[in-house]
């Protein structure tokens, strides 16, 4: 009986310590310059502007599929934000890919603290622009997702440089890619933070020509653009 | 019998408290400073829903720090040992699960090793062995440690 009570007390104190640790962590995260942006979960201090959306389906008046464009205010700068959301071009349908052209998308990220004297702005590009670079064969596509995901499927010719295994993968990467080469970094989707992490680290290592393909892998897949890997689609 | 006496002696428990406490404080420090990287590592485990990852990335390092510090100061040592034991069991299960799936990624364990000594730690069989060893170090504290606030055993 006494042993059970002691065990209960031990567990109760353990829960109290865990809750305290959580609260301390949240408080510290609020003042930590490298903290996680829980509210926006991923992309930080993004400043988007002037995105022209050209969706062939919308222009045709058809609204095939579930394409939608959402407008919202940018909390950081007060500028109007235009974000392309939910272009649900289902994989397997014959709908043409939506096109979105970004004139001046810039990313100013807290995660760029590792930059050494370089500008803290990295250009964001859209699906359409990424495809243009792909078609022209310009630059290197860099997959910031996990290696596991990369091996499953990736943009043809892309190099794997995952956020979590950056240090070990960078050893090979630096030998293959020149410092002034154009790098187009992508991860899973627009909310995924790994592109920012990898871009930040690459800037720190002296790479100067970096663009982030903001829409990411999911939009590339939805647009039915070419993919490469070992995953078999039924 | 002699092993039991040795493990339950206050000197052994004190040495283990300080050793394990210091290890976990060292493990916590880089994760507290750079939680974004740690969240990427947690996501690589592919065990949690994406929305939970930032919270776990914030909670875990502070739990390690708090438990480590309280172990060294002998404050509620058993409760802290219980937390660390649960964490180690979950962590070992996660590493084993991913190794069986063939997913190799950063361990996210003792990142000060890469910061100070340039050692890159990925999950491997040795990670599992090390965790089991750590569990064995924590066990005597859990069994024979005190669970009071600032009082000698």
PDB file of C-alpha atoms in Angstrom, chain B residues 28-95:
ATOM      1  CA  UNK B  28      19.913  19.494 -23.944  1.00  0.00           C
ATOM      2  CA  UNK B  29      22.024  22.590 -24.552  1.00  0.00           C
ATOM      3  CA  UNK B  30      22.334  22.597 -28.399  1.00  0.00           C
ATOM      4  CA  UNK B  31      18.703  21.601 -28.806  1.00  0.00           C
ATOM      5  CA  UNK B  32      17.543  24.483 -26.636  1.00  0.00           C
ATOM      6  CA  UNK B  33      19.655  26.950 -28.597  1.00  0.00           C
ATOM      7  CA  UNK B  34      18.554  25.663 -32.019  1.00  0.00           C
ATOM      8  CA  UNK B  35      15.133  24.030 -31.735  1.00  0.00           C
ATOM      9  CA  UNK B  36      14.455  24.432 -35.460  1.00  0.00           C
ATOM     10  CA  UNK B  37      17.142  21.934 -36.355  1.00  0.00           C
ATOM     11  CA  UNK B  38      15.977  19.618 -33.597  1.00  0.00           C
ATOM     12  CA  UNK B  39      12.419  19.757 -34.936  1.00  0.00           C
ATOM     13  CA  UNK B  40      13.747  18.695 -38.348  1.00  0.00           C
ATOM     14  CA  UNK B  41      15.444  15.729 -36.701  1.00  0.00           C
ATOM     15  CA  UNK B  42      12.272  14.754 -34.815  1.00  0.00           C
ATOM     16  CA  UNK B  43      10.308  14.959 -38.050  1.00  0.00           C
ATOM     17  CA  UNK B  44      12.803  12.557 -39.638  1.00  0.00           C
ATOM     18  CA  UNK B  45      11.745   9.900 -37.156  1.00  0.00           C
ATOM     19  CA  UNK B  46       8.305  10.022 -38.805  1.00  0.00           C
ATOM     20  CA  UNK B  47       6.649   8.886 -35.610  1.00  0.00           C
ATOM     21  CA  UNK B  48       4.676  12.010 -34.704  1.00  0.00           C
ATOM     22  CA  UNK B  49       2.024  14.011 -36.555  1.00  0.00           C
ATOM     23  CA  UNK B  50       3.624  17.081 -38.140  1.00  0.00           C
ATOM     24  CA  UNK B  51       1.658  19.476 -35.930  1.00  0.00           C
ATOM     25  CA  UNK B  52       3.111  17.905 -32.751  1.00  0.00           C
ATOM     26  CA  UNK B  53       6.726  18.157 -33.848  1.00  0.00           C
ATOM     27  CA  UNK B  54       7.385  21.815 -32.823  1.00  0.00           C
ATOM     28  CA  UNK B  55       5.939  21.249 -29.358  1.00  0.00           C
ATOM     29  CA  UNK B  56       7.990  18.122 -28.789  1.00  0.00           C
ATOM     30  CA  UNK B  57      11.078  19.952 -30.077  1.00  0.00           C
ATOM     31  CA  UNK B  58      10.492  22.619 -27.458  1.00  0.00           C
ATOM     32  CA  UNK B  59       9.536  20.295 -24.604  1.00  0.00           C
ATOM     33  CA  UNK B  60      12.160  17.545 -24.846  1.00  0.00           C
ATOM     34  CA  UNK B  61      15.351  19.621 -24.440  1.00  0.00           C
ATOM     35  CA  UNK B  62      13.916  21.466 -21.460  1.00  0.00           C
ATOM     36  CA  UNK B  63      12.847  18.200 -19.924  1.00  0.00           C
ATOM     37  CA  UNK B  64      16.396  16.903 -20.373  1.00  0.00           C
ATOM     38  CA  UNK B  65      17.855  20.069 -18.873  1.00  0.00           C
ATOM     39  CA  UNK B  66      15.485  20.170 -15.935  1.00  0.00           C
ATOM     40  CA  UNK B  67      15.867  16.470 -15.154  1.00  0.00           C
ATOM     41  CA  UNK B  68      19.647  16.695 -15.491  1.00  0.00           C
ATOM     42  CA  UNK B  69      19.909  19.677 -13.180  1.00  0.00           C
ATOM     43  CA  UNK B  70      17.511  18.217 -10.612  1.00  0.00           C
ATOM     44  CA  UNK B  71      19.364  14.903 -10.634  1.00  0.00           C
ATOM     45  CA  UNK B  72      22.653  16.636  -9.879  1.00  0.00           C
ATOM     46  CA  UNK B  73      21.011  18.671  -7.108  1.00  0.00           C
ATOM     47  CA  UNK B  74      19.237  15.535  -5.813  1.00  0.00           C
ATOM     48  CA  UNK B  75      15.805  17.095  -6.085  1.00  0.00           C
ATOM     49  CA  UNK B  76      13.096  14.479  -6.643  1.00  0.00           C
ATOM     50  CA  UNK B  77      15.729  12.156  -8.095  1.00  0.00           C
ATOM     51  CA  UNK B  78      13.393   9.200  -8.557  1.00  0.00           C
ATOM     52  CA  UNK B  79      10.766  11.209 -10.421  1.00  0.00           C
ATOM     53  CA  UNK B  80      13.438  12.605 -12.722  1.00  0.00           C
ATOM     54  CA  UNK B  81      14.883   9.144 -13.235  1.00  0.00           C
ATOM     55  CA  UNK B  82      11.409   7.909 -14.139  1.00  0.00           C
ATOM     56  CA  UNK B  83      11.037  10.646 -16.770  1.00  0.00           C
ATOM     57  CA  UNK B  84      14.455   9.872 -18.245  1.00  0.00           C
ATOM     58  CA  UNK B  85      13.717   6.156 -18.248  1.00  0.00           C
ATOM     59  CA  UNK B  86      10.445   6.691 -20.139  1.00  0.00           C
ATOM     60  CA  UNK B  87      12.201   9.012 -22.596  1.00  0.00           C
ATOM     61  CA  UNK B  88      14.977   6.484 -23.185  1.00  0.00           C
ATOM     62  CA  UNK B  89      12.507   3.647 -23.733  1.00  0.00           C
ATOM     63  CA  UNK B  90      10.507   5.688 -26.260  1.00  0.00           C
ATOM     64  CA  UNK B  91      13.663   6.867 -27.945  1.00  0.00           C
ATOM     65  CA  UNK B  92      15.138   3.366 -28.193  1.00  0.00           C
ATOM     66  CA  UNK B  93      11.871   2.074 -29.625  1.00  0.00           C
ATOM     67  CA  UNK B  94      11.870   4.907 -32.202  1.00  0.00           C
ATOM     68  CA  UNK B  95      15.450   4.254 -33.268  1.00  0.00           C
TER      69      UNK B  95
END
